[in-house]
Amino acid sequence: MIPSHWYNIVPDLPTPPPPPLHPATRQPVGPEDLAPLFPMELIGQEVSQERFVAIPQEVLDVYRLWRPTPLLRARRLERALGTPARIYYKYEGGSPSGSHKPNTAVPQAYYNAREGVRGLTTETGAGQWGSALAFACAQFGLDCQVWMVRASYEHKPYRRSLMQVYGATVHASPSPVTMSGSKVLAGDPDSPGSLGIAISEAVEVAAAEAGTRYALGSVLNHVLMHQTVIGEEALGQLDEMPDVIIGCTGGGSNFAGLIFPFLREKLAGKIDPTLRAVEPVACPSFTRGRYAYDFGDTAGLTPLLKMHTLGHDFVPDPIHAGGLRYHGMSPLLSHLYELGMFEAVTKSQSESFEAGVRFARTEGIVPAPEPTHALAETIAEALRCKESGEDKVILTALCGHGHFDLGAYDRYLSGRMEDRTLPQERIDEALSELPG
Ligand SMILES: *Cc1c(COP(=O)(O)O)cnc(C)c1O
């Protein structure tokens, strides 16, 4: 069954997450500061203290195109690994754009349209968020402009085509059409771009144009809340409760969407699963970043967010998991991490693709590069169970398919994928630019 409500974890926490601050006054931002960018309903959800928020009928009608999503047991993978562990995965790749992103794109487009907005701007890394928002805008008659990180724009022309099929306008970022983009291009005409730069461009245009607002595909509290449909459905679908829950984290939305309903039950003392985030070696915000106030974008146009960050100037190596190339992390998840509510580990690109290929050859689904990180840790956990003889129940989110990522699989299969390490100096340098 599709859940009737989204779950807001904030009222169940021992302490609330630190608030976003206005960059000039360093005071908590108020609704009036956010009004040029977001509709009032989403601003309200961002600071809501309600545990459950009803999903509007119009949103449920669109969710019904692909929800509820399947929860599957990976018996063939288990057999190939020879593990006594039982592995379950919640598959979000059957949505129209192929990932979990429409779970929040649809309500965001809906609330904007209801408040009379004409168009939305956004950024996209690998193209998953851009195509989800383009699809959602088409459902509610909104214009959609997307700044796509140049590295992905060049490597994934069909993701761009998909956005255009849904009716969106797509710019390669950094682009010459914004001040933030022009500034980066002046310093580095060959910049591969980053999510931080693309966010600056989309925010700049939304702030300047009346009738145009901005949509973010991860990081913010309301986005994480919309994604809880994943975990709520999984709670109802599982016959046995998981011992370990594993998800990949870029800005944290699919991981939060999967774990928050389970964490609610854990905080209530009913279950006790281990929760584990997996991030790429190339962009390790939890494991090597600092918990500090930082900008959400490169140009410094957003409020200051208290989060695990590698510094807003940090440009991650252009790994294929474009959705995981973000310098920061959700402030809400960062707060939970500080409270010790979950663990975090890193996986290299080639170990992740190895897991993706293994999964495809056993379970049949070709995973997007992002969730291959979660699969690499899921397989590692299942192999540890094989060593110890423990029959743990493992749950993971297979948050997207990789049909637009076959170029990346090609590189992996032909031995052209190399793993780069991330020297501490690069992190230190970007962290030295944190706002004081
Ligand atoms: C965007 C994306 C991610 C990363 O974003 P989160 O907010 O951390 O979920 C991961 N996987 C896929 C398939 C994505 O599209």
Short mmCIF file of C-alpha atoms and ligand atoms in Angstrom, two decimals:
data_model
loop_
_atom_site.label_atom_id
_atom_site.label_comp_id
_atom_site.label_asym_id
_atom_site.label_seq_id
_atom_site.Cartn_x
_atom_site.Cartn_y
_atom_site.Cartn_z
CA MET A 1 0.00 0.00 0.00
CA ILE A 2 1.13 3.56 -0.66
CA PRO A 3 1.52 5.37 2.70
CA SER A 4 -1.03 8.13 3.37
CA HIS A 5 1.52 10.27 5.27
CA TRP A 6 5.16 11.29 5.14
CA TYR A 7 7.10 10.82 8.39
CA ASN A 8 8.93 13.76 9.98
CA ILE A 9 11.61 12.45 12.36
CA VAL A 10 12.47 15.83 13.95
CA PRO A 11 9.92 15.73 16.84
CA ASP A 12 11.21 12.26 17.81
CA LEU A 13 14.82 13.41 18.29
CA PRO A 14 16.39 14.15 21.70
CA THR A 15 17.60 17.54 20.38
CA PRO A 16 16.60 19.45 17.24
CA PRO A 17 19.12 19.98 14.41
CA PRO A 18 20.87 23.40 14.45
CA PRO A 19 18.96 25.93 12.27
CA PRO A 20 20.15 27.36 8.93
CA LEU A 21 21.72 30.82 9.39
CA HIS A 22 21.48 33.96 7.29
CA PRO A 23 24.99 34.49 5.82
CA ALA A 24 25.02 38.24 6.64
CA THR A 25 23.36 38.42 10.07
CA ARG A 26 24.26 34.89 11.27
CA GLN A 27 20.74 34.71 12.71
CA PRO A 28 18.43 31.75 11.98
CA VAL A 29 16.72 32.29 8.61
CA GLY A 30 13.00 33.04 8.71
CA PRO A 31 10.26 32.14 6.22
CA GLU A 32 10.61 35.58 4.56
CA ASP A 33 14.28 34.83 3.71
CA LEU A 34 13.29 31.63 1.91
CA ALA A 35 10.14 32.91 0.21
CA PRO A 36 11.91 34.02 -3.03
CA LEU A 37 13.11 30.44 -3.51
CA PHE A 38 10.46 28.07 -2.10
CA PRO A 39 6.65 27.94 -1.82
CA MET A 40 5.19 28.54 1.66
CA GLU A 41 3.95 24.97 2.08
CA LEU A 42 7.50 23.59 1.65
CA ILE A 43 8.98 26.28 3.93
CA GLY A 44 6.46 25.12 6.53
CA GLN A 45 7.43 21.48 6.03
CA GLU A 46 11.11 22.41 6.36
CA VAL A 47 10.58 23.53 9.99
CA SER A 48 7.58 21.33 10.81
CA GLN A 49 7.17 19.78 14.26
CA GLU A 50 4.33 17.52 13.11
CA ARG A 51 5.29 13.82 13.15
CA PHE A 52 3.10 12.93 10.17
CA VAL A 53 2.20 15.09 7.18
CA ALA A 54 -0.68 13.97 4.95
CA ILE A 55 0.25 13.33 1.31
CA PRO A 56 -2.12 15.37 -0.93
CA GLN A 57 -4.48 13.42 -3.16
CA GLU A 58 -3.00 14.99 -6.34
CA VAL A 59 0.46 13.71 -5.32
CA LEU A 60 -0.87 10.23 -4.49
CA ASP A 61 -2.47 10.13 -7.95
CA VAL A 62 0.96 10.61 -9.55
CA TYR A 63 2.74 8.27 -7.07
CA ARG A 64 0.32 5.56 -8.22
CA LEU A 65 2.11 5.49 -11.62
CA TRP A 66 4.90 3.44 -9.95
CA ARG A 67 4.21 3.10 -6.20
CA PRO A 68 4.22 1.02 -4.11
CA THR A 69 7.66 -0.10 -5.28
CA PRO A 70 8.75 -3.74 -4.99
CA LEU A 71 10.68 -5.12 -2.02
CA LEU A 72 12.62 -8.11 -3.28
CA ARG A 73 14.80 -10.77 -1.70
CA ALA A 74 18.11 -11.21 -3.54
CA ARG A 75 18.11 -15.02 -3.35
CA ARG A 76 20.30 -15.46 -6.43
CA LEU A 77 22.91 -13.06 -5.09
CA GLU A 78 22.81 -14.81 -1.70
CA ARG A 79 23.36 -18.16 -3.41
CA ALA A 80 26.25 -16.83 -5.52
CA LEU A 81 27.91 -15.43 -2.39
CA GLY A 82 27.25 -18.61 -0.40
CA THR A 83 26.11 -16.49 2.54
CA PRO A 84 23.66 -17.43 5.28
CA ALA A 85 22.56 -13.75 5.31
CA ARG A 86 19.18 -12.82 3.85
CA ILE A 87 19.42 -9.78 1.58
CA TYR A 88 16.41 -7.62 0.75
CA TYR A 89 16.35 -4.61 -1.56
CA LYS A 90 13.75 -1.91 -2.06
CA TYR A 91 13.78 -1.12 -5.78
CA GLU A 92 13.11 2.52 -6.67
CA GLY A 93 14.33 2.26 -10.29
CA GLY A 94 10.85 1.55 -11.65
CA SER A 95 9.76 5.19 -11.37
CA PRO A 96 9.25 7.09 -14.67
CA SER A 97 12.70 8.71 -14.50
CA GLY A 98 14.40 5.65 -13.03
CA SER A 99 15.25 6.59 -9.42
CA HIS A 100 13.79 7.58 -6.04
CA LYS A 101 13.96 11.29 -6.98
CA PRO A 102 10.32 11.64 -8.24
CA ASN A 103 9.16 10.88 -4.65
CA THR A 104 10.06 14.50 -3.82
CA ALA A 105 9.97 16.07 -7.31
CA VAL A 106 6.23 15.41 -7.58
CA PRO A 107 5.17 17.08 -4.29
CA GLN A 108 7.60 19.96 -4.90
CA ALA A 109 6.13 20.64 -8.36
CA TYR A 110 2.61 20.23 -6.96
CA TYR A 111 3.01 22.77 -4.12
CA ASN A 112 4.69 25.29 -6.44
CA ALA A 113 1.93 24.98 -9.05
CA ARG A 114 -0.73 25.33 -6.32
CA GLU A 115 0.86 28.60 -5.19
CA GLY A 116 0.82 30.06 -8.72
CA VAL A 117 4.50 29.59 -9.64
CA ARG A 118 5.15 29.40 -13.40
CA GLY A 119 8.55 27.70 -13.56
CA LEU A 120 11.25 25.95 -11.53
CA THR A 121 15.04 25.99 -11.79
CA THR A 122 17.36 23.32 -10.48
CA GLU A 123 20.76 21.67 -10.75
CA THR A 124 21.52 18.07 -11.60
CA GLY A 125 24.62 15.91 -11.29
CA ALA A 126 24.18 12.62 -13.08
CA GLY A 127 20.84 13.81 -14.47
CA GLN A 128 18.61 11.76 -12.16
CA TRP A 129 17.23 14.75 -10.27
CA GLY A 130 16.87 16.89 -13.39
CA SER A 131 14.88 14.22 -15.18
CA ALA A 132 12.70 13.60 -12.11
CA LEU A 133 11.90 17.32 -11.80
CA ALA A 134 11.33 17.64 -15.56
CA PHE A 135 8.82 14.76 -15.35
CA ALA A 136 7.10 16.31 -12.30
CA CYS A 137 6.92 19.78 -13.90
CA ALA A 138 5.26 18.22 -16.95
CA GLN A 139 2.61 16.70 -14.65
CA PHE A 140 1.65 20.11 -13.24
CA GLY A 141 2.24 22.40 -16.25
CA LEU A 142 5.41 24.15 -14.99
CA ASP A 143 8.44 25.34 -17.00
CA CYS A 144 11.66 23.63 -15.97
CA GLN A 145 15.26 24.86 -16.38
CA VAL A 146 18.10 22.55 -15.37
CA TRP A 147 21.82 23.29 -14.85
CA MET A 148 23.59 19.98 -15.47
CA VAL A 149 27.16 19.45 -14.21
CA ARG A 150 29.32 19.59 -17.33
CA ALA A 151 31.13 16.28 -16.67
CA SER A 152 27.75 14.50 -16.79
CA TYR A 153 26.37 16.67 -19.60
CA GLU A 154 29.17 15.40 -21.80
CA HIS A 155 29.22 11.79 -20.61
CA LYS A 156 25.46 11.26 -20.46
CA PRO A 157 23.81 12.87 -23.48
CA TYR A 158 20.75 10.63 -23.17
CA ARG A 159 19.94 11.88 -19.66
CA ARG A 160 19.88 15.36 -21.21
CA SER A 161 17.61 14.07 -23.99
CA LEU A 162 15.26 12.57 -21.41
CA MET A 163 14.90 15.95 -19.67
CA GLN A 164 14.21 17.57 -23.04
CA VAL A 165 11.61 14.91 -23.87
CA TYR A 166 9.82 15.91 -20.65
CA GLY A 167 9.99 19.53 -21.85
CA ALA A 168 12.87 20.97 -19.80
CA THR A 169 15.60 23.41 -20.93
CA VAL A 170 19.07 22.07 -20.07
CA HIS A 171 22.28 24.16 -19.58
CA ALA A 172 25.78 22.69 -19.13
CA SER A 173 27.17 24.02 -15.83
CA PRO A 174 29.23 26.16 -15.39
CA SER A 175 27.26 28.13 -18.02
CA PRO A 176 27.83 31.59 -19.43
CA VAL A 177 24.18 32.56 -18.80
CA THR A 178 24.66 33.26 -15.05
CA MET A 179 27.10 35.43 -13.11
CA SER A 180 28.19 32.51 -10.89
CA GLY A 181 28.82 30.31 -13.95
CA SER A 182 30.71 33.03 -15.84
CA LYS A 183 32.95 33.61 -12.83
CA VAL A 184 33.96 29.94 -12.64
CA LEU A 185 34.53 29.80 -16.42
CA ALA A 186 36.77 32.87 -16.24
CA GLY A 187 39.02 31.05 -13.75
CA ASP A 188 38.85 27.65 -15.45
CA PRO A 189 37.32 27.43 -18.95
CA ASP A 190 37.54 23.60 -18.78
CA SER A 191 35.87 23.25 -15.36
CA PRO A 192 34.10 19.85 -15.14
CA GLY A 193 31.56 21.60 -12.91
CA SER A 194 30.17 20.42 -9.59
CA LEU A 195 26.81 20.27 -7.88
CA GLY A 196 27.84 23.27 -5.77
CA ILE A 197 28.41 25.42 -8.87
CA ALA A 198 25.21 24.23 -10.57
CA ILE A 199 23.19 25.06 -7.43
CA SER A 200 24.59 28.63 -7.48
CA GLU A 201 23.43 29.05 -11.08
CA ALA A 202 19.93 27.70 -10.50
CA VAL A 203 19.46 29.74 -7.28
CA GLU A 204 20.72 32.91 -8.97
CA VAL A 205 18.15 32.62 -11.78
CA ALA A 206 15.25 31.71 -9.45
CA ALA A 207 16.01 34.66 -7.14
CA ALA A 208 16.15 37.08 -10.09
CA GLU A 209 13.01 36.02 -12.01
CA ALA A 210 9.51 36.68 -10.68
CA GLY A 211 7.26 33.63 -10.98
CA THR A 212 10.30 31.33 -10.95
CA ARG A 213 11.36 29.34 -7.92
CA TYR A 214 14.02 26.81 -7.12
CA ALA A 215 13.82 23.10 -6.27
CA LEU A 216 16.47 21.03 -4.51
CA GLY A 217 16.63 17.25 -4.97
CA SER A 218 18.25 16.29 -1.67
CA VAL A 219 19.78 17.70 1.55
CA LEU A 220 16.78 19.68 2.90
CA ASN A 221 14.43 18.39 5.62
CA HIS A 222 11.32 18.43 3.42
CA VAL A 223 13.10 16.37 0.74
CA LEU A 224 14.12 13.73 3.27
CA MET A 225 10.58 13.67 4.63
CA HIS A 226 9.06 13.08 1.15
CA GLN A 227 11.44 10.13 0.69
CA THR A 228 10.12 8.35 3.81
CA VAL A 229 7.54 6.65 1.56
CA ILE A 230 10.43 4.25 0.81
CA GLY A 231 10.95 3.17 4.42
CA GLU A 232 7.25 3.20 5.36
CA GLU A 233 6.45 0.84 2.49
CA ALA A 234 9.43 -1.40 3.34
CA LEU A 235 8.32 -1.64 7.01
CA GLY A 236 4.96 -2.95 5.85
CA GLN A 237 6.40 -5.27 3.20
CA LEU A 238 9.05 -7.09 5.28
CA ASP A 239 8.17 -10.35 7.03
CA GLU A 240 11.28 -10.11 9.21
CA MET A 241 12.97 -7.03 10.63
CA PRO A 242 16.44 -6.14 9.33
CA ASP A 243 19.60 -6.42 11.46
CA VAL A 244 21.51 -4.10 9.13
CA ILE A 245 20.22 -1.34 6.83
CA ILE A 246 22.62 0.04 4.22
CA GLY A 247 22.25 2.97 1.80
CA CYS A 248 24.40 5.25 -0.33
CA THR A 249 24.62 8.95 0.56
CA GLY A 250 25.10 11.91 -1.77
CA GLY A 251 22.98 14.53 -0.01
CA GLY A 252 21.35 11.80 2.06
CA SER A 253 17.77 11.61 0.80
CA ASN A 254 17.40 7.97 -0.25
CA PHE A 255 19.26 6.76 2.85
CA ALA A 256 17.13 8.94 5.14
CA GLY A 257 13.96 7.92 3.30
CA LEU A 258 14.79 4.27 3.89
CA ILE A 259 16.03 4.47 7.51
CA PHE A 260 13.85 7.12 9.20
CA PRO A 261 10.75 4.93 9.65
CA PHE A 262 12.99 2.11 10.99
CA LEU A 263 14.79 4.60 13.24
CA ARG A 264 11.40 5.68 14.64
CA GLU A 265 10.76 2.07 15.65
CA LYS A 266 14.31 1.78 16.99
CA LEU A 267 13.97 4.95 19.11
CA ALA A 268 10.71 3.49 20.44
CA GLY A 269 12.67 0.39 21.53
CA LYS A 270 10.87 -2.03 19.20
CA ILE A 271 13.73 -3.05 16.89
CA ASP A 272 17.50 -2.58 16.94
CA PRO A 273 19.00 -2.55 13.44
CA THR A 274 22.50 -1.22 12.67
CA LEU A 275 22.22 1.66 10.18
CA ARG A 276 25.09 2.33 7.78
CA ALA A 277 25.68 5.05 5.19
CA VAL A 278 28.08 4.43 2.28
CA GLU A 279 29.87 7.29 0.53
CA PRO A 280 32.43 7.32 -2.28
CA VAL A 281 36.16 7.54 -1.53
CA ALA A 282 36.18 10.61 -3.83
CA CYS A 283 33.63 12.57 -1.76
CA PRO A 284 33.68 11.45 1.89
CA SER A 285 31.66 14.12 3.73
CA PHE A 286 30.75 12.00 6.79
CA THR A 287 34.04 10.16 7.19
CA ARG A 288 36.55 12.91 6.36
CA GLY A 289 34.53 16.14 6.31
CA ARG A 290 34.07 18.62 9.16
CA TYR A 291 30.79 19.24 11.04
CA ALA A 292 30.53 23.00 10.55
CA TYR A 293 28.39 25.78 9.12
CA ASP A 294 29.01 26.05 5.37
CA PHE A 295 27.30 27.20 2.22
CA GLY A 296 25.23 24.70 0.25
CA ASP A 297 26.64 26.04 -3.02
CA THR A 298 29.98 27.22 -4.38
CA ALA A 299 29.20 30.92 -4.86
CA GLY A 300 27.84 31.34 -1.32
CA LEU A 301 24.26 32.29 -2.26
CA THR A 302 22.47 29.82 0.06
CA PRO A 303 21.92 30.07 3.82
CA LEU A 304 24.66 28.61 6.02
CA LEU A 305 23.90 24.99 6.87
CA LYS A 306 25.42 23.07 9.80
CA MET A 307 26.51 19.88 8.11
CA HIS A 308 29.32 17.47 7.39
CA THR A 309 31.16 19.27 4.63
CA LEU A 310 34.34 19.04 2.60
CA GLY A 311 34.12 22.81 1.98
CA HIS A 312 31.94 24.59 -0.57
CA ASP A 313 34.97 25.06 -2.87
CA PHE A 314 35.68 21.33 -2.95
CA VAL A 315 35.31 19.90 -6.47
CA PRO A 316 35.24 16.08 -6.27
CA ASP A 317 36.98 14.01 -8.93
CA PRO A 318 34.56 13.26 -11.78
CA ILE A 319 33.53 9.76 -10.67
CA HIS A 320 30.61 8.15 -12.50
CA ALA A 321 28.32 8.27 -9.46
CA GLY A 322 27.45 11.90 -10.20
CA GLY A 323 24.69 11.88 -7.58
CA LEU A 324 27.28 11.33 -4.84
CA ARG A 325 29.53 14.26 -5.87
CA TYR A 326 28.25 16.84 -3.37
CA HIS A 327 30.58 18.66 -0.95
CA GLY A 328 28.03 18.75 1.88
CA MET A 329 25.48 16.48 3.49
CA SER A 330 21.94 16.83 4.79
CA PRO A 331 22.02 18.88 8.04
CA LEU A 332 19.41 16.56 9.55
CA LEU A 333 21.45 13.42 8.79
CA SER A 334 24.63 15.20 9.91
CA HIS A 335 22.93 15.90 13.25
CA LEU A 336 21.89 12.24 13.60
CA TYR A 337 25.43 11.16 12.77
CA GLU A 338 26.75 13.41 15.56
CA LEU A 339 24.19 11.79 17.89
CA GLY A 340 25.70 8.40 16.97
CA MET A 341 22.52 7.09 15.37
CA PHE A 342 24.24 5.53 12.36
CA GLU A 343 27.66 4.57 10.98
CA ALA A 344 29.39 5.62 7.75
CA VAL A 345 31.94 3.86 5.52
CA THR A 346 33.51 4.60 2.12
CA LYS A 347 33.77 2.47 -1.01
CA SER A 348 36.00 2.94 -4.03
CA GLN A 349 34.59 3.31 -7.52
CA SER A 350 35.91 -0.01 -8.82
CA GLU A 351 34.76 -2.03 -5.80
CA SER A 352 31.34 -0.46 -6.32
CA PHE A 353 31.16 -1.31 -10.02
CA GLU A 354 32.35 -4.84 -9.24
CA ALA A 355 29.35 -5.13 -6.92
CA GLY A 356 27.06 -3.62 -9.57
CA VAL A 357 28.15 -6.19 -12.16
CA ARG A 358 27.77 -9.02 -9.66
CA PHE A 359 24.27 -7.81 -8.82
CA ALA A 360 23.29 -7.50 -12.51
CA ARG A 361 24.53 -11.02 -13.29
CA THR A 362 22.57 -12.56 -10.41
CA GLU A 363 19.48 -10.41 -9.84
CA GLY A 364 19.18 -9.04 -13.40
CA ILE A 365 18.80 -5.35 -12.57
CA VAL A 366 21.67 -3.06 -13.67
CA PRO A 367 22.07 -0.63 -10.74
CA ALA A 368 22.87 3.07 -11.11
CA PRO A 369 26.49 3.86 -10.09
CA GLU A 370 25.32 5.47 -6.82
CA PRO A 371 23.61 2.43 -5.26
CA THR A 372 26.49 0.17 -6.34
CA HIS A 373 28.27 1.74 -3.33
CA ALA A 374 25.52 0.43 -1.05
CA LEU A 375 25.64 -2.94 -2.83
CA ALA A 376 29.42 -3.16 -2.32
CA GLU A 377 28.90 -2.76 1.44
CA THR A 378 25.90 -5.12 1.38
CA ILE A 379 28.04 -7.80 -0.28
CA ALA A 380 30.89 -7.14 2.18
CA GLU A 381 28.44 -7.55 5.10
CA ALA A 382 27.03 -10.75 3.58
CA LEU A 383 30.56 -12.15 3.20
CA ARG A 384 31.34 -11.26 6.84
CA CYS A 385 28.21 -13.28 7.73
CA LYS A 386 29.61 -16.18 5.71
CA GLU A 387 32.83 -16.04 7.78
CA SER A 388 31.04 -15.84 11.11
CA GLY A 389 28.08 -18.07 10.21
CA GLU A 390 25.58 -15.35 11.23
CA ASP A 391 22.28 -15.33 9.35
CA LYS A 392 21.67 -11.59 9.47
CA VAL A 393 18.86 -9.88 7.62
CA ILE A 394 20.24 -7.06 5.44
CA LEU A 395 18.11 -4.38 3.81
CA THR A 396 19.35 -1.94 1.17
CA ALA A 397 17.86 0.66 -1.14
CA LEU A 398 18.42 0.01 -4.82
CA CYS A 399 17.58 3.62 -5.53
CA GLY A 400 17.97 3.70 -9.32
CA HIS A 401 18.72 1.74 -12.48
CA GLY A 402 21.83 2.21 -14.58
CA HIS A 403 20.41 2.16 -18.11
CA PHE A 404 21.85 5.61 -18.78
CA ASP A 405 25.18 4.64 -17.21
CA LEU A 406 26.29 1.91 -19.56
CA GLY A 407 29.23 4.06 -20.69
CA ALA A 408 30.53 3.85 -17.13
CA TYR A 409 30.01 0.07 -17.05
CA ASP A 410 31.85 -0.08 -20.36
CA ARG A 411 34.86 1.64 -18.82
CA TYR A 412 34.78 -0.75 -15.89
CA LEU A 413 34.46 -3.88 -18.04
CA SER A 414 37.26 -2.82 -20.38
CA GLY A 415 39.62 -2.15 -17.45
CA ARG A 416 39.73 1.62 -18.01
CA MET A 417 38.38 2.61 -14.61
CA GLU A 418 41.04 3.77 -12.18
CA ASP A 419 40.67 4.59 -8.51
CA ARG A 420 42.19 7.85 -7.36
CA THR A 421 42.94 8.52 -3.73
CA LEU A 422 41.93 11.79 -2.14
CA PRO A 423 44.96 13.50 -0.58
CA GLN A 424 44.36 15.20 2.79
CA GLU A 425 45.80 18.47 1.40
CA ARG A 426 42.85 18.83 -1.01
CA ILE A 427 40.36 18.52 1.85
CA ASP A 428 42.39 20.86 4.11
CA GLU A 429 42.60 23.45 1.37
CA ALA A 430 38.83 23.47 0.74
CA LEU A 431 38.10 23.46 4.49
CA SER A 432 40.32 26.53 4.96
CA GLU A 433 37.70 28.46 2.98
CA LEU A 434 34.87 27.71 5.40
CA PRO A 435 32.92 30.83 6.44
CA GLY A 436 34.29 31.96 9.85
C1 LIG B 1 20.55 11.55 -6.58
C2 LIG B 1 20.83 10.15 -6.38
C3 LIG B 1 21.56 9.70 -5.27
C4 LIG B 1 22.16 10.63 -4.26
O1 LIG B 1 21.26 11.44 -3.58
P1 LIG B 1 20.71 11.13 -2.15
O2 LIG B 1 19.97 12.36 -1.79
O3 LIG B 1 21.88 10.87 -1.24
O4 LIG B 1 19.83 9.95 -2.26
C5 LIG B 1 21.77 8.36 -5.13
N1 LIG B 1 21.29 7.48 -6.02
C6 LIG B 1 20.58 7.85 -7.09
C7 LIG B 1 20.08 6.81 -8.04
C8 LIG B 1 20.32 9.20 -7.31
O5 LIG B 1 19.61 9.57 -8.36
#
